[in-house]
Amino acid sequence: MHTGTHDARAAGARLETFVSRAARYLLGSSLAITPSAASIDPVLESLLSFHPGWITRSVTTHDPAGGNDDGYRPGVALEGEHRVLFHARGEGRITRIWMTAPRAELEKPGQELWIEIDGRTVFRGSHRDFFEGRGLWTSPLALGVDASSGAFTSYVPFAWSSEAKIRFRGVPIYYQVTYREGPGAASGPSSEELAQFMAEDWTRALPAPSRQQAPSPGAPLVLAEGPATVSGLVLHIPAASLKDLEVRIGGQPPVPASFFFGLASASTDSDGGWATFRSALHAAWAPDAGGTGRLATRLPVPLAEGEALSLEVAQGGAIARLEAAVAVAPARRGVRLLAQYRDQTAPGRETTMPLFESDEPLQLVALLKHLSGGLPNDRTYLEGDEMIRTDGMSLPLQIGTGTEDYFNGGFYFLGAHSNAFSGLHRFLVIDPEEGWKRARFVHSLYRLHVADPIVSRSGLRFGIEAGPTGAYTPLQVRSLGLAYTFSDHRVIGEQEVRVQGRRHRVRSAVDAERSEKPRIFRFREGRGITRIEVACPPEARGLLLLRAYSAAKAPQTARVRLDGREVGTIHEMQANPVRSIAEDALWIDLRPGQCGAGRRPVIEVDATGSPEPWSEGGYRLRFFSGPPAPQLTHGPAVEILDTDHLPEGAAYVNDHTTIQLRDGRWMLTGIFNAEGQPPETERVFVLATAPGPGPARWHDAAAPSFSLAPERFSTRALADERWIWAPHVVHDRDGSLVMIFHVGTPDPDRSGFRIARSRDGFTWTREAGTLFEDICVARDPMLVRLGELWVVYYTRCASLASRQSGVAYRTSTDLARWSPPAMALTLGPETAMHNSGHTESPFVFARQGWFYLTITSYPVDYDATFVYRSRSPFSFPPHAVARLRAHAAEWVGEGGSLGAGRLFFTHAGRGKGGVFLQELFGL
């Protein structure tokens, strides 16, 4: 819908163009390797952007006393026949569910798993049906005991905007739920996108190696030099030479090639360490008849100016021959791959063995581990718990129940296996005679944190116990940790905040290693509001709020506000009266100009509604720098659909949508009407098509790409629909197309929203009547998937009492039942109108760790589109970061992805004569 007229000028002082420099490929021994150009899968692309708002955590059945007495203990609550395994509030995303028990327990009848998101049930039924693929999700997302080697494992992504809960009827003796919470934590691929990534044979897209001269001592073979990103690497090498090959990234120490390519094998292994497997990142093929093995990886390796990815010969080694090929994508600014290889023996005391440590802002994406040695017929070293500490916290926010559990197995595994994100692809039994009485074992293990990267803003310590308490010996542990680090974020200050009032003394150890000594901890508790005046440096762009508290009582909940605006929720679901000292954290973004020059933002921690008394030992505020705000500009407009020269006369398209169909063609539909007619007469949606491949081709062709389809219209208004506006079309999980649109009604405060479905994009059928109604001529819906959660954004005022223009959202798990409305954006009192005209045509998309919301404000100018950004898709500060010249902008990316690559927006409107496309620069 629109009502205003006159020009607007786009903000931005210059046009930024993306220039990709060709990477230079050097070599040792006078040899050139020709790279192959390639793109990076969107799931991997997300790892190359920092997500400081994610607080990555787990809730598990680890022993609260720090020993090895893992197993079910009381969780948050008992609700009827169900035990509450997991309960979270605020924004978040479950990334993994793991559970196991003795086989007889798993097969007992009457057990039930119940998963609820934002008050809606997404699964309720047999836990075996859920994990064994008889529900909505199948392998590789959900794995049964045999496939996951001793346990149930799920990577089904469950995102939520306000609350999530997992209940279980029965006794889940061991379980883990890994998740993230905080601003932006709901983002990520849908189950279909993740399943496709996990299942695809990505090795087919890699370049074929050509015969090459091998590196020699002192003469490394340089595969690629930055600025560039290596997006794929293939090697053919004699099996006997693998032990002598190392990989070096920039100036880091080299790492064994067997680990870099996912084999996690040691040079002393009798079989050379080879196995045939394919994970989501690595692949290997056992040596052929000629003794040559193959290795491949699609792990992106960003290289800065002057950095190189090279192959080297280990000290004392020799390599006779080698074939290699690399695929290369554009460079990524400010990100590098950190590879830490360690070769150590178990320390023989109650502690964790450090496997990865860094003080940098990072996202851990993989851990590969090789275990050997050990006592005869004894694998209790697999009982060691992982303990993952972030941001200098004493409390590990991820504490496991055993090494085999961390690697998604159970009961010391059922044998060798490989899955997309985890596996034991080599299990050797040395001296297996006499029922393994003298046997020792070799394990090659991997866990890929692609769907659940472990985020830390100011350092990470990852350790795993050797044995039940860490004291197991002898044991040889070789490991490789891989993480992306980000140079644009740095700690620039810290503020200690002491709480006033009566405080209690508690003597407790931290909930971690059994050897932790108790210490005195002071805290206060109550249900009130704690106000913190923030002394942040002028250049601060974010802060981490760290709380020390007592976890003796749970649940504890507080809403957090910054200068009166909601910025997050802190909710602790699980009590530990044995070791009560605990910590948690929340990330808060700061705007430019919010700090310094005498400004003191105020944080309010509002625990007035906490179920149990809120506990406070004190707070730390850690301040961070960040990259500058984007400078957005756009290129010239290209007409992609002409409606000015139709046989029946000029017409216009307004609020519209584009989507690629299954046959490769693109469809465009939107409001369609003859020029000069009022919006109340808009009763059809136009239907136009264009051939593939998509927006980059439309833009570069500089000519209309869309033409009206023979059907002419996708949808016509029904008798009870006074008008229809603003269709938005997306793919559903079953492959069908879903169109959501506004329906005009006599009462402007009861505007309706409906859905239609299509299998081909041309024939549409209404479904389920009116979804919901809302106020202020609510309109312009935009639909998006976050994991298994549907979110619809639409234009609406803040309330009937305060008609400030805004953007509302609702969530659903089935497109039929919707949550009550909440406001994603509310503008100031000067925007109060009967129809929320300052926030028309909302569109939300994620890119490089941020969410962007664009809206059109016709009272400012018919072509005034404003851009807002936030870490969270559910809360946008009312401060625009850019203004574009466009009306009813819709966004589309190169290759269909808005997360990376070239970015375009389409726009249209009355008097425009068609639909236009422009490229955006600066994101």
Tab-separated table of C-alpha atoms in Angstrom, residues 685 715 718 721 724-730 732 736-743 752-758 764-772 781-783 790-792 812 814-818:
chain	number	residue	atom	x	y	z
A	685	PHE	CA	-1.883	-10.193	-7.867
A	715	THR	CA	-4.479	-14.709	-7.181
A	718	LEU	CA	-12.680	-13.598	-3.091
A	721	GLU	CA	-12.020	-9.906	0.549
A	724	ILE	CA	-5.850	-8.014	-1.246
A	725	TRP	CA	-2.405	-6.536	-0.708
A	726	ALA	CA	1.247	-7.410	-0.358
A	727	PRO	CA	1.786	-11.099	-1.124
A	728	HIS	CA	4.983	-12.714	0.109
A	729	VAL	CA	5.961	-16.186	-1.104
A	730	VAL	CA	8.360	-18.700	0.454
A	732	ASP	CA	7.606	-24.716	2.735
A	736	SER	CA	5.195	-26.397	-1.804
A	737	LEU	CA	4.979	-22.618	-2.049
A	738	VAL	CA	3.277	-20.583	0.657
A	739	MET	CA	1.836	-17.128	-0.028
A	740	ILE	CA	0.827	-14.941	2.898
A	741	PHE	CA	-1.111	-11.720	2.171
A	742	HIS	CA	-3.280	-8.981	3.674
A	743	VAL	CA	-7.053	-8.982	3.291
A	752	GLY	CA	-6.859	-10.009	8.227
A	753	PHE	CA	-4.046	-12.210	7.005
A	754	ARG	CA	-4.517	-15.328	4.887
A	755	ILE	CA	-2.443	-18.030	3.248
A	756	ALA	CA	-2.585	-19.696	-0.161
A	757	ARG	CA	-0.543	-22.655	-1.394
A	758	SER	CA	0.787	-23.801	-4.738
A	764	TRP	CA	-3.013	-21.182	-5.896
A	765	THR	CA	-5.496	-22.491	-3.333
A	766	ARG	CA	-6.646	-20.667	-0.199
A	767	GLU	CA	-5.968	-22.457	3.078
A	768	ALA	CA	-7.507	-22.333	6.570
A	769	GLY	CA	-9.393	-19.035	6.386
A	770	THR	CA	-8.098	-15.997	8.282
A	771	LEU	CA	-4.920	-16.676	10.248
A	772	PHE	CA	-5.256	-13.706	12.594
A	781	PRO	CA	3.347	-9.440	5.733
A	782	MET	CA	6.788	-10.940	5.204
A	783	LEU	CA	7.420	-14.591	6.126
A	790	TRP	CA	8.087	-19.451	11.255
A	791	VAL	CA	8.135	-15.691	11.812
A	792	VAL	CA	5.824	-13.230	10.065
A	812	SER	CA	4.277	-20.251	14.507
A	814	ASP	CA	2.807	-24.911	11.664
A	815	LEU	CA	1.625	-21.778	9.772
A	816	ALA	CA	-1.822	-22.272	11.302
A	817	ARG	CA	-1.562	-21.310	14.978
A	818	TRP	CA	0.191	-18.007	15.695
